[in-house]
XYZ file of N, CA and C in Angstrom:
411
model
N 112.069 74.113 136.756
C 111.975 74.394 135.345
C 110.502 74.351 134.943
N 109.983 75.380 134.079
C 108.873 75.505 133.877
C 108.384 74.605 132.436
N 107.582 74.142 132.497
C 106.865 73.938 130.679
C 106.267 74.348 129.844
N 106.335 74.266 128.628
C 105.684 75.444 128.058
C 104.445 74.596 127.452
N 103.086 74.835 127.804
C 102.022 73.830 127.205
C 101.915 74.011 125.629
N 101.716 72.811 124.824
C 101.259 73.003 123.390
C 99.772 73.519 123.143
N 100.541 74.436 121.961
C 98.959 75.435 121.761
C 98.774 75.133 120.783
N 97.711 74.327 119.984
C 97.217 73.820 118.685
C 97.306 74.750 117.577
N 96.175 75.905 118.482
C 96.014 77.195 117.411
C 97.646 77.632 116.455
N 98.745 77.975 118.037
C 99.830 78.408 117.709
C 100.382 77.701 116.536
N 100.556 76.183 116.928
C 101.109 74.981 115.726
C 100.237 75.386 114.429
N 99.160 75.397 114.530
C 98.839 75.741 113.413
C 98.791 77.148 112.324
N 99.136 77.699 112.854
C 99.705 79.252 112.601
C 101.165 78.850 111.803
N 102.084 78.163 112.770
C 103.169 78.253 112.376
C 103.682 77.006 111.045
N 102.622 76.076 110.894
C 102.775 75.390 109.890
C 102.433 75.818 108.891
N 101.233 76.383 108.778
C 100.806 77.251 107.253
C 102.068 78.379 106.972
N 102.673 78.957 107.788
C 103.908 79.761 107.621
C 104.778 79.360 107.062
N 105.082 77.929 108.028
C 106.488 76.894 107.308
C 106.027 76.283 105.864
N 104.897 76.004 105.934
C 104.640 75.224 104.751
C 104.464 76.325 103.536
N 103.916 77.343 103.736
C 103.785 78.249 102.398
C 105.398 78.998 102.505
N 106.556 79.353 102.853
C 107.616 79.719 102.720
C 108.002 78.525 102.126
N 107.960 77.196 102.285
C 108.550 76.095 101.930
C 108.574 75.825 100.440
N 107.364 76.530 99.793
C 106.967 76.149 98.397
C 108.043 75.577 97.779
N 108.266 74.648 97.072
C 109.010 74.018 95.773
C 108.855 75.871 94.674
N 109.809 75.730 93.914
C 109.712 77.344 92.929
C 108.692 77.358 92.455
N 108.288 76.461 91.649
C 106.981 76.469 90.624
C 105.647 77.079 91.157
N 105.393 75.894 92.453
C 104.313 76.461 93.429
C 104.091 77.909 94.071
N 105.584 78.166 94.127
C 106.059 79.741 95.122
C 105.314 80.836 94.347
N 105.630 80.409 93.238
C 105.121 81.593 92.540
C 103.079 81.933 92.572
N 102.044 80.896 92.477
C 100.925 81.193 92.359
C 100.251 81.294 94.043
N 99.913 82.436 93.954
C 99.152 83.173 95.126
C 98.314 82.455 95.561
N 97.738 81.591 95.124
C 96.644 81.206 95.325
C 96.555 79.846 96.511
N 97.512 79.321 96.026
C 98.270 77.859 96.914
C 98.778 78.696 98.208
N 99.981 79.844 98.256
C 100.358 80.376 99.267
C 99.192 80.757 99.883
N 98.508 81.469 99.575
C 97.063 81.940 100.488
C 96.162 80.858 100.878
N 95.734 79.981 100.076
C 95.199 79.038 100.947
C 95.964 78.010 102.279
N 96.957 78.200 101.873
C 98.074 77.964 102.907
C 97.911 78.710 104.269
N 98.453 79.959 104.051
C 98.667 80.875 105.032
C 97.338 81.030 105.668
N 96.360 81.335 104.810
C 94.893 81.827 105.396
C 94.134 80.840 105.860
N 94.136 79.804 105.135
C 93.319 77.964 105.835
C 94.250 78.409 106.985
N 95.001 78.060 107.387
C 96.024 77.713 108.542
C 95.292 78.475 109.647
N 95.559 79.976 108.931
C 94.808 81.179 110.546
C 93.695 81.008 110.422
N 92.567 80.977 109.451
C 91.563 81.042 109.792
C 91.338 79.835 111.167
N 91.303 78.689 110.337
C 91.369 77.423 111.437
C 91.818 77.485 112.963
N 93.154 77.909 112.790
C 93.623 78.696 114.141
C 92.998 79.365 115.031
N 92.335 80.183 114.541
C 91.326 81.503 115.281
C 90.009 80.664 115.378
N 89.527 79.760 115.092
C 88.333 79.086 115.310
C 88.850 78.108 116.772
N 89.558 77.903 116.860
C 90.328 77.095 118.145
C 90.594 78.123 118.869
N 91.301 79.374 118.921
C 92.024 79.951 119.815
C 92.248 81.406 118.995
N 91.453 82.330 119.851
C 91.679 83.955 118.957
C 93.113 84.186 119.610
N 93.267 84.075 120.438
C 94.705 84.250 121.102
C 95.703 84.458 120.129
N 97.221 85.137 120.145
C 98.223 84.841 119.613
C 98.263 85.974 118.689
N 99.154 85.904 117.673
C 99.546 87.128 116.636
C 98.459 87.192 116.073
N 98.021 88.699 115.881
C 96.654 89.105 114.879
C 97.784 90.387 114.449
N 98.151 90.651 113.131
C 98.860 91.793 112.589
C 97.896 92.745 112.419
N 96.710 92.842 112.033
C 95.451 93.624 112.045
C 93.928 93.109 112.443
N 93.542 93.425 113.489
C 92.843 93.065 114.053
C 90.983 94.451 114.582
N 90.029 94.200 114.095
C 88.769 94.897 114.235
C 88.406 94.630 115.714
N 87.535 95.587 116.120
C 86.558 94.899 117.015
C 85.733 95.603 117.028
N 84.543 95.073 116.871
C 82.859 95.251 116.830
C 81.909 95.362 118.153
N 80.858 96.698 118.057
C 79.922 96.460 118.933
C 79.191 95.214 118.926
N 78.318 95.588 119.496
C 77.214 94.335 119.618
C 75.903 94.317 118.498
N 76.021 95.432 118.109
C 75.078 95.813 116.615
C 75.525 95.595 115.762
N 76.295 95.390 114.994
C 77.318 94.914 113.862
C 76.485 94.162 113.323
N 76.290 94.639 111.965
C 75.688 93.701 110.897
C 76.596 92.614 110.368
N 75.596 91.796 109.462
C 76.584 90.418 108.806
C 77.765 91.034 108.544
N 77.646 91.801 107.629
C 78.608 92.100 106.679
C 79.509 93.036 107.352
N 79.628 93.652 108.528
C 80.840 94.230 109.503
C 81.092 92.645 110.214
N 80.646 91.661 110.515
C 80.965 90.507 111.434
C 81.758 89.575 110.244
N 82.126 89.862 108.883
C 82.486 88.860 108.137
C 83.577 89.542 107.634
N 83.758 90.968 107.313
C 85.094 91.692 107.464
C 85.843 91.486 108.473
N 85.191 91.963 109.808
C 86.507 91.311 111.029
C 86.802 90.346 111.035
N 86.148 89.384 110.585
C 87.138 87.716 110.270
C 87.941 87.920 109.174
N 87.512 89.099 108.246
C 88.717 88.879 107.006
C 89.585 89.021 107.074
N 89.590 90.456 107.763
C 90.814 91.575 108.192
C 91.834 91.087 108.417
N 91.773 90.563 109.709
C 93.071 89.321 110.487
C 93.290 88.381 109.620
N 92.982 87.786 108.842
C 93.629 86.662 107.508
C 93.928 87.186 106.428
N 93.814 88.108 106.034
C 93.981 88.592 104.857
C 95.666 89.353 105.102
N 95.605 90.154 106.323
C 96.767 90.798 106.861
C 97.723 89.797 107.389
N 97.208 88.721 107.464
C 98.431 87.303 108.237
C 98.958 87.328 106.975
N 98.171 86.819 105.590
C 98.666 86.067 104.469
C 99.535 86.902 104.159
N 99.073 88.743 104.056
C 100.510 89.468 103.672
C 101.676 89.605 104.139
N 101.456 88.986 105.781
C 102.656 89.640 106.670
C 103.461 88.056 106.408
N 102.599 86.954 105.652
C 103.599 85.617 105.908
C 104.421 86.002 104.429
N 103.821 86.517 103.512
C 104.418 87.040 102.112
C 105.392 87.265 102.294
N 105.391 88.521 103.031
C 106.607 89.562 103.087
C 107.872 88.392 104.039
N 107.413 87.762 105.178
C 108.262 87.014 105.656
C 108.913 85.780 104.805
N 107.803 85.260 104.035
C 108.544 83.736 102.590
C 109.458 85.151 101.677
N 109.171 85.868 101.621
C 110.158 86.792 100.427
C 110.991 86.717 100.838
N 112.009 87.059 102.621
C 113.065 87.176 103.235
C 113.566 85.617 103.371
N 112.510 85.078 103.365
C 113.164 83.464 104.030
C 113.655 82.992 102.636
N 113.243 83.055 101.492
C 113.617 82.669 100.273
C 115.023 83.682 100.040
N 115.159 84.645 100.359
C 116.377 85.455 100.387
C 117.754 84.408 101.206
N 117.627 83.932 101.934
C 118.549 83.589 102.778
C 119.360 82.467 102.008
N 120.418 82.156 102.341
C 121.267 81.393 101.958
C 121.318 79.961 102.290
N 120.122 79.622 102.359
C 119.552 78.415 103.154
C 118.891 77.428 102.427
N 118.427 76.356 102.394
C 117.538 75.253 101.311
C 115.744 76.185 101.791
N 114.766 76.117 101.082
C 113.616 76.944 101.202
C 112.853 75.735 102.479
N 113.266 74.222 102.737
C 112.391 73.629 103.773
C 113.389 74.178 104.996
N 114.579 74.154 104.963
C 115.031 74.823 106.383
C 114.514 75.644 106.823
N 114.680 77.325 105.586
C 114.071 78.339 106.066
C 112.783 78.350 106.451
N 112.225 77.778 105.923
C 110.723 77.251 105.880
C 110.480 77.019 107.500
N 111.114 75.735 107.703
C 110.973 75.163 109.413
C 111.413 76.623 109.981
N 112.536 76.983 110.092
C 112.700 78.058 110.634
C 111.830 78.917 110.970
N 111.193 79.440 109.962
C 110.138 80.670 109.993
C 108.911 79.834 110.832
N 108.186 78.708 110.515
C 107.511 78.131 111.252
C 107.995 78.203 113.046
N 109.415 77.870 112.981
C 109.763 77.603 114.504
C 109.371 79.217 115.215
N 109.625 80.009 114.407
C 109.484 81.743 114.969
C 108.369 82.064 115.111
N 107.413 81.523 114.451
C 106.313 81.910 114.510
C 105.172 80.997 115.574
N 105.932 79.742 115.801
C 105.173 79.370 116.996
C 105.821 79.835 118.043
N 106.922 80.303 118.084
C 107.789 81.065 119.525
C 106.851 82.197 119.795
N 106.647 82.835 119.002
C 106.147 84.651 119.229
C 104.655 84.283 119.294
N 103.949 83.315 118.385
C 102.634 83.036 118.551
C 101.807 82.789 120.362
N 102.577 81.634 120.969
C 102.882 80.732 122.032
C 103.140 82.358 123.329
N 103.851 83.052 123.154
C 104.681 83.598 124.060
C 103.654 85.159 124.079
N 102.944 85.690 122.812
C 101.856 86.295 122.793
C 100.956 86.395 123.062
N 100.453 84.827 123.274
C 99.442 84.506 123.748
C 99.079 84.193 124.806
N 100.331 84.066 125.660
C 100.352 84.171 127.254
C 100.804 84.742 127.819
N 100.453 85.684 127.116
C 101.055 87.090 127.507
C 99.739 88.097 127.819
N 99.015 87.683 126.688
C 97.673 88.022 126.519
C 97.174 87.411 127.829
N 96.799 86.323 127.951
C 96.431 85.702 128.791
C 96.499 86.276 130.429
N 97.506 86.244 130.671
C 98.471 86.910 131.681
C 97.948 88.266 131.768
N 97.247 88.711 131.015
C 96.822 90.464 130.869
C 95.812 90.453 131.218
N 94.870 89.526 131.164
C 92.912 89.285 131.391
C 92.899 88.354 132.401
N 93.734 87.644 132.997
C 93.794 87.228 134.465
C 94.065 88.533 135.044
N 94.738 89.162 135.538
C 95.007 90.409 136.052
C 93.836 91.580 136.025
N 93.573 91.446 134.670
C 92.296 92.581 134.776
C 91.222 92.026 135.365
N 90.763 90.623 135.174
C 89.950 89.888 136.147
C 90.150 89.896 137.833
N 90.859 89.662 137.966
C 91.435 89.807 139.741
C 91.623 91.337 140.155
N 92.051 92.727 139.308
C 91.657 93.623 139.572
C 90.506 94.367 139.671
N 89.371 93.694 138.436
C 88.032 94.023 139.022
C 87.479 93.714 139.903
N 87.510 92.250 139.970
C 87.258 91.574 141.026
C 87.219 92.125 142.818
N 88.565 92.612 142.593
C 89.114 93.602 143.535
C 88.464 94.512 144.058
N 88.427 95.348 143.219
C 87.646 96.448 142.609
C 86.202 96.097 143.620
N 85.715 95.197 143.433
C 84.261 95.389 143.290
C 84.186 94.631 144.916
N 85.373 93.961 145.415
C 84.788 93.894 146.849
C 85.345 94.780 147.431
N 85.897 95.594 147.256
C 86.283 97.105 148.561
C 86.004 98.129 147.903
């Protein structure tokens, strides 16, 4: 039986998820709490570990000014916070208390986070050992 190692980044992805779907009503409603939620969470995340779900994601030459190097950090948080939106809208739909759904959506999102990311992983070992390859024959 295999183990699956804990990925900080992932946990933390999936708590800003659980925790901003979780809102009490009052809170649910101002954007501002959900986004610092959702977006503290990934940003933080991606400072530990780029790995894992990016819903929109840039990538830059090596010339890239400030201001192209501070959009591609936006891009990916700005597009998490909408894609966790659209997911607290469905989880609040369900017939469920909002901390269940809440954990729930958290639990999904460290599954797919976790399982993406070593997946990824698994993709740049391979391309490593095929260059590698590559370059002694």
């Amino acid at each position: 039986m295999s183990t699956v190692p804990f990925r900080l980044s992932s946990a933390l992805r999936a708590a800003g998820a659980g925790a901003a779907a979780s809102l009490p009503a009052g809170l649910s409603s101002r954007r501002v709490v959900f986004a610092a939620l959702c977006g503290g969470s990934y940003a933080a995340s991606r400072r530990i570990d780029t790995g894992g779900i990016q819903v929109v994601s840039l990538t830059l030459d090596d010339n890239s000014s400030t201001w192209e190097r501070v959009g591609a950090e936006a891009l990916p948080t700005g597009s998490w916070v909408l894609a966790n939106l659209l997911a607290a809208f469905v989880v609040r739909r369900l017939p469920v208390p909002r901390p269940l759904g809440g954990a729930a959506l958290a639990g999904l999102v460290y599954l797919a986070d976790t399982t993406l990311a070593d997946k990824i992983e698994l993709a740049a070992q391979r391309t490593r050992a095929a260059a590698e390859a590559g370059a002694e024959g």
